[in-house]
Amino acid sequence: MTVTLIIGYIAAVLGMVAWVPQAIQVWRTGDSRSLSLPANLLFLATVIMWLVYGVLVMDWPIILANVVATACMIAIVAAKLKFG
Amino acid sequence: MTVTLIIGYIAAVLGMVAWVPQAIQVWRTGDSRSLSLPANLLFLATVIMWLVYGVLVMDWPIILANVVATACMIAIVAAKLKFG
């Protein structure tokens, strides 16, 4: 495996798990005041589009990474809508 | 251009601009309490890795998208470290 491919996989794995701590924190604390709703909606749209793209090209790493990220972003946006 | 490619480009553009509103909000309000530092550090690492990947494969759309995202994430992490 080339260095380039390894860096790509590291980026994909980091991107998959990055928003898990935010989803946990916002639901544990009930505090979402400093979260930007437009930013989180835009990023939810981003990961949904990547998920659709992954399905269209049948690329399992893209699909898996963006299923996890989409679940996190839905949890974060839901918390923002609930807690304000 | 295929539908698949169009969806990929939409995802790339959304991902480029998604965190701009968060960076603006956190610096305008000085409030970063509900932002997760681990999540934002993980996502900063993610976009830096995608940027390095983009440079290694000399893919200008990946480079451009992740230069903007890296700048936003540096601004957000810096605000979190400053405001707590």
Short mmCIF file of C-alpha atoms in Angstrom, two decimals:
data_model
loop_
_atom_site.label_atom_id
_atom_site.label_comp_id
_atom_site.label_asym_id
_atom_site.label_seq_id
_atom_site.Cartn_x
_atom_site.Cartn_y
_atom_site.Cartn_z
CA MET A 1 0.00 0.00 0.00
CA THR A 2 1.37 3.41 -0.92
CA VAL A 3 1.83 6.27 1.56
CA THR A 4 -0.85 8.18 -0.39
CA LEU A 5 -3.39 5.41 0.07
CA ILE A 6 -2.55 5.04 3.77
CA ILE A 7 -3.09 8.81 4.26
CA GLY A 8 -6.41 8.55 2.40
CA TYR A 9 -7.57 5.71 4.65
CA ILE A 10 -6.48 7.58 7.80
CA ALA A 11 -8.45 10.63 6.60
CA ALA A 12 -11.51 8.44 5.90
CA VAL A 13 -11.40 6.79 9.36
CA LEU A 14 -10.85 10.13 11.14
CA GLY A 15 -13.78 11.63 9.23
CA MET A 16 -15.97 8.68 10.21
CA VAL A 17 -15.39 9.05 13.96
CA ALA A 18 -14.75 12.81 14.27
CA TRP A 19 -18.32 13.87 15.20
CA VAL A 20 -19.02 11.05 17.66
CA PRO A 21 -17.67 13.06 20.66
CA GLN A 22 -19.80 16.08 19.64
CA ALA A 23 -22.97 13.96 19.40
CA ILE A 24 -22.25 12.42 22.83
CA GLN A 25 -21.44 15.79 24.46
CA VAL A 26 -24.50 17.63 23.18
CA TRP A 27 -26.93 14.92 24.30
CA ARG A 28 -25.18 14.40 27.67
CA THR A 29 -25.09 18.12 28.53
CA GLY A 30 -28.29 19.27 26.79
CA ASP A 31 -26.29 22.36 25.76
CA SER A 32 -26.13 23.19 22.05
CA ARG A 33 -26.14 27.00 22.22
CA SER A 34 -22.76 27.60 20.58
CA LEU A 35 -23.39 25.07 17.80
CA SER A 36 -24.19 26.76 14.47
CA LEU A 37 -27.41 25.32 13.02
CA PRO A 38 -26.56 26.41 9.42
CA ALA A 39 -23.10 24.82 9.70
CA ASN A 40 -24.45 21.53 11.07
CA LEU A 41 -27.26 21.41 8.48
CA LEU A 42 -24.74 22.08 5.68
CA PHE A 43 -22.48 19.31 6.98
CA LEU A 44 -25.44 16.92 7.37
CA ALA A 45 -26.25 17.63 3.70
CA THR A 46 -22.56 17.05 2.87
CA VAL A 47 -22.36 13.58 4.43
CA ILE A 48 -25.75 12.56 2.94
CA MET A 49 -24.46 13.56 -0.52
CA TRP A 50 -21.24 11.57 0.06
CA LEU A 51 -23.36 8.61 1.18
CA VAL A 52 -25.46 8.80 -2.01
CA TYR A 53 -22.24 9.13 -4.03
CA GLY A 54 -20.77 6.09 -2.25
CA VAL A 55 -23.87 4.03 -3.05
CA LEU A 56 -23.85 5.14 -6.70
CA VAL A 57 -20.20 4.11 -7.15
CA MET A 58 -20.67 1.13 -4.74
CA ASP A 59 -17.61 2.13 -2.71
CA TRP A 60 -17.96 0.44 0.71
CA PRO A 61 -15.39 2.57 2.61
CA ILE A 62 -17.21 5.77 1.47
CA ILE A 63 -20.59 4.23 2.35
CA LEU A 64 -19.46 3.05 5.82
CA ALA A 65 -17.70 6.31 6.72
CA ASN A 66 -20.71 8.40 5.74
CA VAL A 67 -23.33 6.16 7.39
CA VAL A 68 -21.55 6.77 10.71
CA ALA A 69 -21.07 10.50 10.00
CA THR A 70 -24.71 10.89 8.90
CA ALA A 71 -25.94 9.22 12.11
CA CYS A 72 -23.76 11.60 14.18
CA MET A 73 -24.92 14.69 12.27
CA ILE A 74 -28.61 13.69 12.60
CA ALA A 75 -28.05 13.32 16.36
CA ILE A 76 -26.32 16.73 16.55
CA VAL A 77 -28.92 18.58 14.43
CA ALA A 78 -31.77 16.93 16.40
CA ALA A 79 -30.15 18.09 19.67
CA LYS A 80 -29.73 21.64 18.29
CA LEU A 81 -33.42 21.73 17.26
CA LYS A 82 -34.46 20.38 20.67
CA PHE A 83 -32.18 22.38 22.99
CA GLY A 84 -31.73 25.55 20.87
CA MET B 1 -21.28 14.93 -16.76
CA THR B 2 -22.97 12.00 -15.02
CA VAL B 3 -25.41 12.30 -12.10
CA THR B 4 -22.83 10.54 -9.93
CA LEU B 5 -20.15 13.12 -10.72
CA ILE B 6 -22.58 16.01 -10.14
CA ILE B 7 -23.47 14.57 -6.70
CA GLY B 8 -19.76 14.21 -5.91
CA TYR B 9 -19.12 17.85 -6.82
CA ILE B 10 -22.13 19.05 -4.78
CA ALA B 11 -20.80 17.06 -1.78
CA ALA B 12 -17.32 18.56 -2.25
CA VAL B 13 -18.64 22.16 -2.44
CA LEU B 14 -20.96 21.65 0.58
CA GLY B 15 -18.06 20.20 2.57
CA MET B 16 -15.91 23.18 1.64
CA VAL B 17 -18.34 25.82 2.93
CA ALA B 18 -20.12 23.89 5.71
CA TRP B 19 -18.01 25.11 8.66
CA VAL B 20 -17.80 28.77 7.59
CA PRO B 21 -21.00 29.70 9.58
CA GLN B 22 -19.64 27.93 12.69
CA ALA B 23 -16.31 29.79 12.48
CA ILE B 24 -18.14 33.12 12.08
CA GLN B 25 -20.61 32.39 14.92
CA VAL B 26 -18.02 31.32 17.48
CA TRP B 27 -15.80 34.38 16.89
CA ARG B 28 -18.75 36.80 16.78
CA THR B 29 -20.35 35.50 20.00
CA GLY B 30 -17.22 34.45 21.90
CA ASP B 31 -19.24 31.40 23.00
CA SER B 32 -17.78 27.96 22.32
CA ARG B 33 -18.97 26.09 25.42
CA SER B 34 -21.08 23.46 23.66
CA LEU B 35 -18.44 22.77 20.99
CA SER B 36 -16.63 19.46 21.59
CA LEU B 37 -12.84 20.02 21.54
CA PRO B 38 -12.07 16.33 20.76
CA ALA B 39 -14.57 16.37 17.84
CA ASN B 40 -13.19 19.60 16.38
CA LEU B 41 -9.58 18.43 16.80
CA LEU B 42 -10.44 15.10 15.12
CA PHE B 43 -12.11 16.93 12.22
CA LEU B 44 -9.18 19.37 11.93
CA ALA B 45 -6.91 16.31 11.64
CA THR B 46 -9.33 14.87 9.05
CA VAL B 47 -9.24 17.88 6.73
CA ILE B 48 -5.44 18.24 7.10
CA MET B 49 -5.06 14.57 6.06
CA TRP B 50 -7.41 15.13 3.07
CA LEU B 51 -5.35 18.22 2.17
CA VAL B 52 -2.10 16.20 2.26
CA TYR B 53 -3.84 13.46 0.23
CA GLY B 54 -5.03 16.05 -2.31
CA VAL B 55 -1.49 17.42 -2.69
CA LEU B 56 -0.02 13.91 -3.07
CA VAL B 57 -2.47 13.01 -5.87
CA MET B 58 -2.42 16.65 -7.18
CA ASP B 59 -6.21 16.84 -7.21
CA TRP B 60 -7.13 20.55 -7.21
CA PRO B 61 -10.79 20.17 -6.12
CA ILE B 62 -9.70 18.13 -3.06
CA ILE B 63 -6.91 20.64 -2.31
CA LEU B 64 -9.20 23.68 -2.62
CA ALA B 65 -12.05 22.17 -0.58
CA ASN B 66 -9.71 21.18 2.23
CA VAL B 67 -7.74 24.44 2.32
CA VAL B 68 -11.04 26.24 3.07
CA ALA B 69 -12.17 23.58 5.56
CA THR B 70 -8.76 23.55 7.30
CA ALA B 71 -8.87 27.35 7.68
CA CYS B 72 -12.38 27.11 9.21
CA MET B 73 -11.40 24.31 11.58
CA ILE B 74 -8.24 26.17 12.74
CA ALA B 75 -10.45 29.20 13.47
CA ILE B 76 -12.98 27.04 15.39
CA VAL B 77 -10.34 25.14 17.42
CA ALA B 78 -8.52 28.41 18.20
CA ALA B 79 -11.81 29.94 19.44
CA LYS B 80 -12.50 26.86 21.59
CA LEU B 81 -9.01 27.06 23.14
CA LYS B 82 -9.45 30.83 23.76
CA PHE B 83 -13.07 30.93 24.99
CA GLY B 84 -13.30 27.45 26.58
#
